[in-house]
Amino acid sequence: MNAASHRPGTNGSSRERRTSFASIPASAASSSQSAHNGPRKLPSQTSLRRRSPNSSSSLSSSRPLSTQSYPSFHQKQRRLKSQYPLDSPELHVEYILVASFHVDRGPIMEHQYPSAISGDENMLAELMLPDQTHVRSQDWTIFFLHKDAGSEEENEYVESSVGPHTGNNNISQEHGGLNDDGSEVSLVDEDDDEDDDNGEGPPLMYVLNLVNTKQDTSVKRGAVVKAMAICTRHSFLHIYKPLLLLALEDYFKSPFPETLAALYNSLNAMDLSLLPRLSYLERHILQASDAKDMFIEKFEQMIKRRLEDESFLRDSEESPQRQPPSSSSSSSKYALPRDTHEFESKIIYNDIAIPVKVPSATPPETVGDFSLIKLIQIFSGPHASSPQPFALHPHLTSSGAYTHPIIVLVNALLTQKRVIFLGHNRPSGEVAEAVLAACSLASGGILRGFTRHAFPYTDLTKIDELLKVPGFVAGVTNPAFANHPEWWDLLCDLPSGRMKISSRIEPAPVTEGSLYFQQQNLPSQSSVINSASGDLTGDSPFMDDILRSIASRHGEGAIRAKWRAYITKFTRISATFEQTVYGATALHIMGPGEDSVDGRPGDQLDVSHPATLRGHGYVWPDDVTKQRELNVIYKR
């Protein structure tokens, strides 16, 4: 048997990304010529197994994590926990930054509170003051920071979204147990930290930045430009916008550290301790449901426990002569949410109570406040009125030259292409929103790794560093990017609503897996294709359904649910393809005869147990349909 016909190993020759805590991976420079066109590799099967605390071997003493996503089948749930406990050392906001534009020196950093962020201050100041800021009275930007290389004590941060990776875990599947707050988190206390890290290192630090330009004839250029940013680990950073608006106005009047201290203390005094931590399945149900009282009992439990704790403290501290307050007066200050999808709290700033609503369940790769509907409409309108053919590429144009632009975008992200969103003469916040929406679109709340390669806003001065990142997605406003097709694989022009595949994109490589699949299925491929009619991928009917839902005003939640189903199906078919070609899949589902979640390694599942299902994987109505979909997906 020749080398091309044998079944390739699961490691194969696919590119693997090395562990890195720097802004650019150590292997990026050497692999930059081919890395950005390689498919985004799914984690190996061993990466889905938890290392045993009693052994250094992760293979001999570990179990598939996918079964640990459903511990309710095997163990009794423990006490309900808060997402943000009162005694947690974690801060809501870790840093507040202020930058301004100096006539002679350009962007400069004025203040960093409570301490300086180690790293390049000039780079941070440039990001906080985007291009063409002076022509707008106000602009919002978002960018990401992550821990730099070096000792843990240094806590250095640098701009980028290339986070630390372990092995070849580039995209992980939340359902498979790699979620940073999976269902077992609320049940198994000792596993919290490990799940939160998720093999990708610390969470990204998200930076929300507000820029204001005030006209002032007394200064040289006739205007004063200042920017204020907050750095937080919370992906729902948009809730802080009202506070930034007030604080930046105060800073113009009083540009001193005390102004920043007041904001810092107010933000970190926000109480989210009554927000319960939901399991993976509970979060999924809550996101898919419109019921405003879904899981209301969990909020009731949190309030009940708080009242019990306060009563215990009163009993231990107050003298017997003092009469404790009634339970009715105690419970009145803790109200149940009107809609369990959002937790209502407040931030006291300068004696003003500012209400905020925190999402009760935030899917992976969802950062900030964006609209999938807006992103889809931007590129669907021109395509519907005047379709233009794309240059053919096996990874991108899965339905031919007239593949829907949104499908081209998703294919580009899934196959780790370099994607640029260009918004010439548009606010930088608009391109940042498009980047964040694209990450959520391709993730579907299932796959991970997109935001760690995302640059919601960047500029021309950072192009050299950007090109070292494989498979990035970036937002820019400088039109010079459009004139350099060697910098990108897919250009998404927001003003025109058009996408363009680069003339310099590398051709899709022939992998061992695709070659093996072709050789094993040559007799059936032609018959399957001939028997099929219309779009083999099903993407065109899917996009028609999406557009009908948008026209019918089904809402953002319905559109996100449809995309989640689309990505889920894509992931399951990909897992079947891996099993067909490699004999194993990284998207592993535990079957009968494998290790039990509660038992020791070697213990077998009870096949008579009602929670035990025979077999695993995606199920097709017939072999013809299965073969047709596998024939379509192997090119991607």
XYZ file of C-alpha atoms in Angstrom:
636
model
C 0.000 0.000 0.000
C 1.473 3.333 -0.998
C 1.958 6.225 1.366
C -1.038 8.091 0.040
C -3.594 5.376 0.585
C -3.072 4.518 4.226
C -5.216 6.110 6.913
C -3.350 9.148 8.240
C -2.674 9.466 11.944
C -4.616 11.906 14.078
C -1.550 14.071 14.501
C -0.626 13.865 10.814
C 1.392 16.677 9.429
C -1.081 19.363 10.302
C 0.323 22.533 11.735
C 0.297 22.804 15.506
C 0.563 26.052 17.395
C 3.084 26.119 20.210
C 2.376 27.398 23.681
C 3.076 31.102 23.839
C 2.469 33.907 26.289
C 3.796 36.630 24.014
C 1.838 38.823 21.648
C 3.156 36.780 18.705
C 3.709 32.997 19.004
C 7.283 31.838 18.760
C 6.431 29.737 15.724
C 4.529 32.490 13.913
C 7.445 33.927 12.027
C 8.689 30.606 10.738
C 5.251 29.438 9.704
C 3.851 32.713 8.452
C 4.089 31.674 4.817
C 1.735 28.748 5.172
C 0.065 29.085 8.557
C -2.607 31.542 7.631
C -4.042 29.331 4.913
C -4.030 26.097 6.881
C -7.295 24.868 8.303
C -7.987 25.771 11.908
C -7.039 22.488 13.523
C -9.350 20.862 16.000
C -7.813 19.783 19.310
C -6.345 16.322 19.447
C -8.208 13.631 21.302
C -5.747 13.706 24.158
C -6.460 17.384 24.707
C -9.998 16.495 25.709
C -8.836 14.420 28.668
C -8.278 15.862 32.138
C -4.944 15.197 33.799
C -5.290 13.174 36.991
C -4.126 14.940 40.168
C -2.441 11.724 41.295
C -0.490 10.980 38.150
C 1.490 12.805 35.536
C 0.059 10.682 32.774
C -2.955 12.282 31.159
C -3.717 9.228 29.068
C -3.637 6.434 31.617
C -5.464 8.153 34.459
C -7.992 10.453 32.835
C -11.485 10.293 31.447
C -13.222 11.953 28.500
C -14.462 15.358 29.579
C -17.578 15.115 27.456
C -19.217 12.815 29.975
C -18.395 15.218 32.789
C -20.663 17.739 31.136
C -23.602 15.703 32.435
C -22.693 14.912 36.059
C -26.341 15.036 37.107
C -26.620 11.507 35.728
C -24.101 10.261 38.249
C -23.939 12.527 41.277
C -26.096 14.784 43.380
C -25.727 18.474 42.700
C -23.950 20.539 45.298
C -24.836 23.927 46.665
C -25.772 26.585 44.125
C -22.944 29.046 43.619
C -22.687 32.669 42.593
C -20.978 33.741 39.399
C -19.374 36.612 41.293
C -19.184 35.813 45.039
C -18.850 38.614 47.558
C -15.594 37.167 48.874
C -14.037 36.783 45.432
C -10.674 38.582 45.054
C -11.393 39.253 41.383
C -12.194 42.840 40.458
C -14.847 43.915 38.001
C -12.440 46.482 36.539
C -8.682 46.105 36.940
C -7.349 49.266 35.304
C -8.503 52.673 34.143
C -6.454 54.415 31.457
C -6.473 57.986 30.172
C -4.751 59.114 26.977
C -4.695 62.410 25.118
C -3.397 63.818 21.850
C -0.381 66.089 22.219
C 0.234 68.501 19.354
C 3.977 67.821 19.259
C 4.258 64.293 20.670
C 1.126 62.672 19.281
C -0.886 60.196 21.406
C 0.393 60.065 24.991
C -0.718 58.221 28.110
C -1.734 60.625 30.879
C -2.791 58.323 33.704
C -3.000 54.628 34.555
C -4.954 53.749 37.681
C -4.454 52.130 40.188
C -1.038 51.247 38.737
C 0.688 51.178 35.391
C 0.131 48.340 32.944
C 3.542 47.006 32.017
C 4.129 47.185 28.313
C 4.268 49.736 25.535
C 2.475 52.885 26.676
C 2.766 54.491 23.254
C 1.066 51.523 21.631
C -1.809 51.678 24.134
C -2.191 55.420 23.607
C -2.327 54.937 19.825
C -5.063 52.330 20.187
C -7.045 54.624 22.471
C -6.879 57.460 19.922
C -7.844 55.903 16.576
C -7.478 57.450 13.127
C -9.658 60.467 12.287
C -10.678 60.936 15.909
C -10.543 64.709 15.611
C -13.362 64.772 13.030
C -15.865 63.244 15.483
C -17.062 64.523 18.810
C -17.268 60.983 20.200
C -16.086 57.491 19.299
C -15.970 54.081 20.972
C -13.313 51.446 20.458
C -12.619 47.990 21.834
C -9.346 46.119 21.916
C -7.972 43.130 23.797
C -4.988 42.601 26.090
C -3.482 39.350 27.291
C -0.748 38.304 29.655
C 2.705 38.722 28.187
C 5.654 36.341 28.441
C 7.575 36.544 31.684
C 7.051 35.745 35.336
C 3.594 35.613 36.813
C 4.531 38.289 39.328
C 5.164 40.831 36.582
C 1.577 40.636 35.292
C 2.567 42.252 32.033
C 0.016 42.832 29.333
C 0.468 43.561 25.660
C -1.958 44.445 22.913
C -3.043 41.541 20.776
C -5.557 38.803 20.808
C -3.178 35.916 20.313
C -3.629 34.311 23.692
C -1.642 31.489 25.202
C -2.390 28.067 23.785
C -1.619 24.613 25.001
C -0.536 22.133 22.383
C -2.759 22.269 19.344
C -5.931 23.357 21.089
C -6.880 26.178 18.724
C -10.632 25.781 18.697
C -12.333 23.863 21.450
C -15.895 22.711 21.721
C -17.825 23.951 24.725
C -20.140 20.968 24.723
C -17.169 18.628 24.926
C -16.191 19.788 28.390
C -13.594 22.365 27.434
C -15.805 25.291 28.394
C -14.299 27.584 30.978
C -17.454 27.430 33.055
C -18.902 24.052 32.118
C -21.724 22.375 33.930
C -19.394 20.546 36.259
C -18.102 23.860 37.573
C -21.174 24.441 39.683
C -20.898 20.922 41.025
C -17.219 20.145 41.488
C -15.490 22.853 43.485
C -11.946 21.656 42.987
C -12.214 21.846 39.203
C -13.227 25.491 38.952
C -9.814 26.954 38.264
C -8.867 24.340 35.709
C -12.085 24.808 33.783
C -11.722 28.556 33.807
C -8.295 28.351 32.238
C -9.564 25.961 29.585
C -6.048 25.184 28.428
C -5.829 28.631 26.804
C -4.370 30.540 29.732
C -5.973 33.440 31.589
C -9.090 35.095 30.195
C -8.535 37.962 27.825
C -8.634 41.436 29.271
C -11.205 43.450 27.356
C -10.683 47.189 26.976
C -13.629 49.515 26.383
C -12.452 52.935 25.255
C -14.297 56.248 24.860
C -12.819 59.172 22.900
C -14.171 62.712 23.192
C -13.166 65.758 21.168
C -13.990 69.181 22.621
C -13.507 72.358 20.612
C -11.238 74.869 22.362
C -9.918 77.931 20.553
C -7.301 78.528 23.252
C -5.250 75.467 22.244
C -3.014 75.180 19.188
C -5.175 72.868 17.038
C -8.476 74.278 18.266
C -9.607 71.085 19.999
C -8.774 68.897 22.983
C -8.891 65.131 22.426
C -8.935 62.754 25.380
C -9.756 59.080 25.773
C -10.661 57.030 28.821
C -10.667 53.224 28.916
C -11.569 50.534 31.422
C -9.860 47.126 31.454
C -12.033 44.225 32.577
C -12.220 40.442 32.385
C -15.990 40.650 31.839
C -17.049 40.030 28.252
C -20.207 42.111 28.871
C -18.105 45.270 29.016
C -20.792 47.320 27.236
C -22.609 47.776 30.568
C -19.905 50.248 31.579
C -20.627 52.728 28.775
C -22.820 55.104 30.854
C -20.121 55.267 33.521
C -17.412 56.106 31.017
C -19.533 58.905 29.569
C -19.944 60.520 32.988
C -16.376 59.927 34.128
C -14.752 61.351 31.003
C -16.837 64.510 31.333
C -15.668 64.788 34.935
C -12.071 64.238 33.862
C -12.233 67.141 31.396
C -13.245 69.319 34.354
C -10.883 67.721 36.875
C -7.980 65.883 35.175
C -6.575 64.315 38.325
C -6.098 60.752 39.627
C -8.834 61.341 42.191
C -11.380 61.387 39.371
C -10.169 57.978 38.221
C -10.170 56.658 41.782
C -13.831 57.593 42.206
C -14.750 55.702 39.031
C -12.558 52.719 39.929
C -14.092 52.347 43.381
C -17.630 52.748 42.075
C -17.225 50.088 39.394
C -15.696 47.548 41.741
C -18.378 48.144 44.363
C -21.038 46.750 42.017
C -22.743 43.764 43.642
C -23.356 40.759 41.379
C -23.228 38.167 44.144
C -26.899 37.186 43.720
C -26.352 36.146 40.105
C -26.379 32.318 40.146
C -23.895 30.247 38.183
C -25.773 28.154 35.658
C -24.666 24.876 34.155
C -23.924 24.446 30.466
C -27.353 22.978 29.718
C -29.103 25.619 31.827
C -27.323 28.405 29.960
C -28.268 26.788 26.662
C -31.924 26.556 27.710
C -31.999 30.130 29.002
C -30.515 31.519 25.783
C -33.012 29.572 23.670
C -36.062 30.507 25.743
C -38.115 33.696 25.763
C -39.689 32.875 29.134
C -38.864 35.698 31.527
C -39.108 33.474 34.605
C -36.849 30.679 33.387
C -34.795 29.345 36.354
C -36.339 31.942 38.642
C -36.055 29.400 41.457
C -32.271 29.703 41.341
C -32.482 33.435 41.947
C -34.873 32.709 44.813
C -32.348 30.301 46.302
C -29.613 32.919 46.123
C -31.779 35.483 47.927
C -32.867 32.940 50.527
C -29.282 32.014 51.279
C -28.273 35.680 51.555
C -31.058 36.290 54.079
C -29.976 33.236 56.055
C -26.390 34.466 56.132
C -27.445 37.936 57.252
C -29.687 36.462 59.935
C -26.815 34.344 61.220
C -24.555 37.388 61.418
C -27.197 39.376 63.303
C -27.724 36.564 65.778
C -24.011 36.358 66.466
C -23.349 40.104 66.688
C -26.466 41.694 68.213
C -27.229 41.656 71.926
C -30.316 39.768 73.149
C -31.991 43.055 74.128
C -32.054 44.324 70.535
C -34.954 43.226 68.387
C -33.817 41.966 64.959
C -35.638 43.348 61.925
C -38.501 41.350 60.522
C -37.931 38.951 57.651
C -40.287 40.949 55.440
C -38.227 44.133 55.813
C -35.021 42.180 55.182
C -36.262 40.535 52.022
C -37.659 43.745 50.555
C -34.199 44.959 49.545
C -33.606 41.833 47.436
C -36.032 41.700 44.536
C -36.354 38.920 42.006
C -35.422 39.887 38.440
C -38.246 40.818 36.108
C -36.444 38.903 33.363
C -34.018 36.142 34.328
C -32.068 36.661 31.108
C -30.613 39.778 32.756
C -29.491 40.472 36.291
C -30.271 43.992 37.429
C -27.795 45.803 39.632
C -26.653 49.371 40.123
C -23.436 51.342 40.311
C -23.233 54.340 42.632
C -21.114 57.042 41.005
C -20.928 60.535 42.517
C -24.046 59.735 44.575
C -25.954 58.801 41.423
C -27.377 55.282 41.194
C -26.867 54.070 37.627
C -28.808 50.885 36.770
C -27.004 48.168 34.830
C -28.207 44.876 33.374
C -25.753 41.985 33.275
C -26.482 38.972 31.032
C -27.240 35.900 33.134
C -25.721 33.609 30.506
C -23.064 34.747 28.058
C -22.075 32.296 25.299
C -18.398 31.768 24.481
C -16.829 34.203 22.015
C -19.513 36.799 22.794
C -17.875 40.104 23.679
C -19.690 43.389 24.011
C -22.969 44.451 22.472
C -23.255 43.704 18.753
C -25.886 42.597 16.259
C -25.640 39.574 13.984
C -28.659 40.912 12.117
C -26.817 44.135 11.293
C -23.746 42.243 10.054
C -25.849 39.926 7.879
C -27.856 42.792 6.399
C -24.733 44.818 5.521
C -23.450 42.129 3.159
C -26.729 40.487 2.122
C -28.306 43.585 0.561
C -25.749 44.228 -2.205
C -25.454 40.487 -2.887
C -29.221 40.182 -3.370
C -29.604 43.261 -5.577
C -26.485 42.823 -7.692
C -24.621 39.553 -7.071
C -20.974 39.493 -8.028
C -18.962 36.282 -8.421
C -16.118 35.460 -6.053
C -12.773 34.120 -7.164
C -13.085 30.387 -6.555
C -11.341 28.857 -3.548
C -12.188 25.397 -2.118
C -12.157 26.608 1.485
C -14.271 29.724 0.931
C -16.638 29.347 -2.025
C -18.291 26.130 -0.874
C -21.340 26.767 -3.097
C -19.509 28.105 -6.122
C -18.702 31.587 -7.364
C -21.989 32.998 -6.062
C -21.679 31.630 -2.526
C -23.428 33.947 -0.080
C -20.934 36.453 1.397
C -21.822 35.519 4.975
C -21.043 31.863 4.231
C -17.735 32.952 2.669
C -16.961 34.897 5.854
C -17.771 31.954 8.130
C -15.724 29.602 5.946
C -12.789 32.011 6.138
C -12.916 32.086 9.927
C -13.330 28.319 10.263
C -10.357 27.672 7.974
C -8.156 30.272 9.692
C -7.871 32.813 6.908
C -6.778 36.410 7.411
C -9.923 38.561 7.485
C -10.007 42.368 7.384
C -13.090 44.525 8.035
C -12.525 47.906 6.400
C -14.622 50.917 7.372
C -13.198 53.942 5.574
C -14.603 57.191 7.007
C -16.574 55.122 9.522
C -16.220 55.278 13.321
C -13.731 52.785 14.696
C -16.476 51.456 16.945
C -18.369 50.298 13.859
C -15.535 48.127 12.559
C -14.933 46.783 16.062
C -18.580 45.765 16.297
C -18.329 43.941 12.959
C -15.266 41.999 14.142
C -16.972 40.962 17.378
C -20.112 39.910 15.498
C -18.031 37.831 13.075
C -16.330 35.998 15.950
C -19.704 35.143 17.475
C -21.080 34.131 14.086
C -18.360 31.558 13.417
C -18.332 30.324 17.002
C -22.055 29.735 17.320
C -21.444 29.502 21.057
C -19.783 26.136 20.361
C -16.282 26.714 18.987
C -13.608 28.789 20.660
C -10.432 30.597 19.764
C -11.686 33.358 17.478
C -11.496 36.250 19.941
C -7.922 35.297 20.821
C -7.037 36.037 17.205
C -9.245 39.123 16.906
C -8.180 42.753 16.673
C -11.458 44.725 16.895
C -9.497 47.828 15.982
C -5.938 48.273 14.746
C -4.074 50.698 12.490
C -1.464 50.788 9.766
C 1.467 51.202 12.154
C 0.910 47.699 13.535
C 0.743 45.820 10.237
C 4.089 44.064 10.761
C 2.930 42.575 14.046
C -0.498 41.761 12.630
C 0.942 39.734 9.766
C 2.777 37.503 12.241
C -0.570 36.274 13.573
C -2.046 33.273 11.724
C -5.735 33.453 10.985
C -6.480 36.902 12.380
C -9.683 38.912 12.047
C -9.136 42.654 12.342
C -11.014 45.922 12.022
C -9.378 48.914 10.305
C -10.415 52.305 8.954
C -7.408 53.098 6.748
C -8.189 52.511 3.030
C -4.538 51.594 2.383
C -5.349 48.042 3.475
C -7.506 47.544 0.380
C -4.497 48.180 -1.861
C -2.417 45.395 -0.317
C -4.047 42.021 -1.069
C -0.933 40.303 0.283
C -1.988 41.428 3.762
C -5.329 39.628 3.797
C -7.222 36.658 2.397
C -10.716 38.148 2.663
C -11.537 41.852 2.667
C -14.959 42.878 3.996
C -15.755 46.457 2.999
C -18.423 47.842 5.317
C -19.435 50.990 3.354
C -20.097 49.067 0.126
C -21.258 45.810 1.711
C -18.947 43.811 -0.553
C -16.384 41.100 0.147
C -13.318 40.312 -1.915
C -11.101 37.240 -1.919
C -7.454 38.199 -2.260
C -5.673 37.520 -5.529
C -2.667 36.572 -3.396
C -4.428 33.950 -1.297
C -2.574 30.660 -1.127
C -4.295 27.672 -2.755
C -5.901 25.111 -0.502
C -3.297 22.464 0.362
C -4.021 18.800 -0.322
C -4.051 17.161 3.100
C -3.542 13.521 3.943
C -7.087 13.323 5.238
C -8.756 14.711 2.125
C -6.575 12.562 -0.134
C -7.422 9.431 1.818
C -11.139 10.279 1.774
C -11.110 10.832 -1.993
C -9.373 7.527 -2.644
C -11.767 5.601 -0.448
C -14.890 7.207 -1.933
C -14.122 7.628 -5.633
C -16.777 5.124 -6.813
C -19.550 6.757 -4.838
C -18.675 10.428 -5.283
C -19.899 10.779 -8.859
C -23.143 8.907 -8.209
C -23.865 10.945 -5.084
C -23.218 14.231 -6.861
C -25.286 13.214 -9.891
C -28.205 12.149 -7.702
C -28.198 15.441 -5.813
C -29.945 18.498 -7.124
C -29.432 22.135 -6.254
C -27.022 23.297 -3.556
C -25.118 20.329 -2.138
C -24.097 22.204 1.006
C -27.569 23.412 1.944
C -26.074 26.842 2.666
C -28.268 28.718 0.180
C -31.567 27.490 1.699
C -30.130 28.184 5.138
C -29.315 31.797 4.268
C -32.755 32.198 2.678
C -34.267 31.047 5.960
C -32.087 33.481 7.917
C -33.137 36.403 5.716
C -36.817 35.446 5.979
C -36.490 35.386 9.765
C -34.901 38.830 9.743
C -37.626 40.183 7.446
C -40.246 38.711 9.778
C -38.611 40.507 12.733
C -37.878 37.323 14.657
C -35.222 39.144 16.638
C -31.552 38.768 17.492
C -32.104 35.769 19.765
C -33.769 33.734 17.027
C -30.991 34.488 14.533
C -28.293 33.510 17.020
C -30.136 30.266 17.761
C -30.240 29.408 14.049
C -26.528 30.056 13.704
C -25.820 27.955 16.761
C -27.703 25.064 15.138
C -25.760 25.584 11.898
C -22.361 25.507 13.644
C -23.453 22.542 15.769
C -24.327 20.544 12.667
C -21.087 21.573 10.973
C -19.098 20.465 14.026
C -20.872 17.111 14.251
C -20.351 16.357 10.563
C -16.704 17.361 10.957
C -16.419 14.879 13.820
C -17.856 12.134 11.617
C -15.389 13.019 8.881
C -12.518 12.779 11.377
C -13.714 9.373 12.517
C -14.066 8.193 8.929
C -10.597 9.352 7.915
C -8.520 9.166 11.080
C -10.416 6.551 13.050
C -10.861 9.005 15.933
C -12.108 12.515 16.509
C -11.179 15.338 18.825
C -14.894 16.103 19.201
C -15.306 13.012 21.337
C -18.576 11.693 22.754
C -18.398 8.876 25.270
C -20.024 5.631 24.231
C -20.929 2.367 26.001
C -17.934 0.434 27.237
C -15.802 3.515 27.893
C -14.672 4.773 31.274
C -17.407 5.934 33.620
C -17.240 9.473 34.963
C -17.543 8.343 38.589
C -15.573 5.139 38.434
C -11.855 4.503 38.295
C -10.148 4.132 34.927
C -11.174 0.810 33.527
C -14.667 0.850 35.038
C -17.313 0.288 32.399
C -20.595 2.090 31.901
C -23.787 0.258 32.708
C -25.438 -0.104 29.303
C -28.776 -0.783 31.003
C -28.691 2.634 32.686
C -31.308 4.971 31.123
C -28.683 7.716 30.782
C -26.444 5.460 28.699
C -26.975 5.720 24.955
C -25.575 3.219 22.497
C -23.390 4.769 19.838
C -22.544 8.380 19.279
C -22.172 10.960 16.539
C -24.362 12.618 13.949
C -27.203 10.537 12.485
C -28.303 10.788 8.848
C -31.626 9.546 7.455
C -29.802 7.381 4.905
C -26.321 6.572 3.592
C -26.778 8.638 0.435
C -27.390 11.805 2.452
C -24.431 11.026 4.692
C -22.106 10.451 1.765
C -23.284 13.620 0.026
C -22.618 15.834 3.045
C -19.237 14.249 3.745
C -18.267 14.768 0.103
C -19.120 18.446 0.482
C -17.388 19.047 3.797
C -14.063 17.352 3.144
C -12.861 20.301 1.047
C -13.380 22.634 3.953
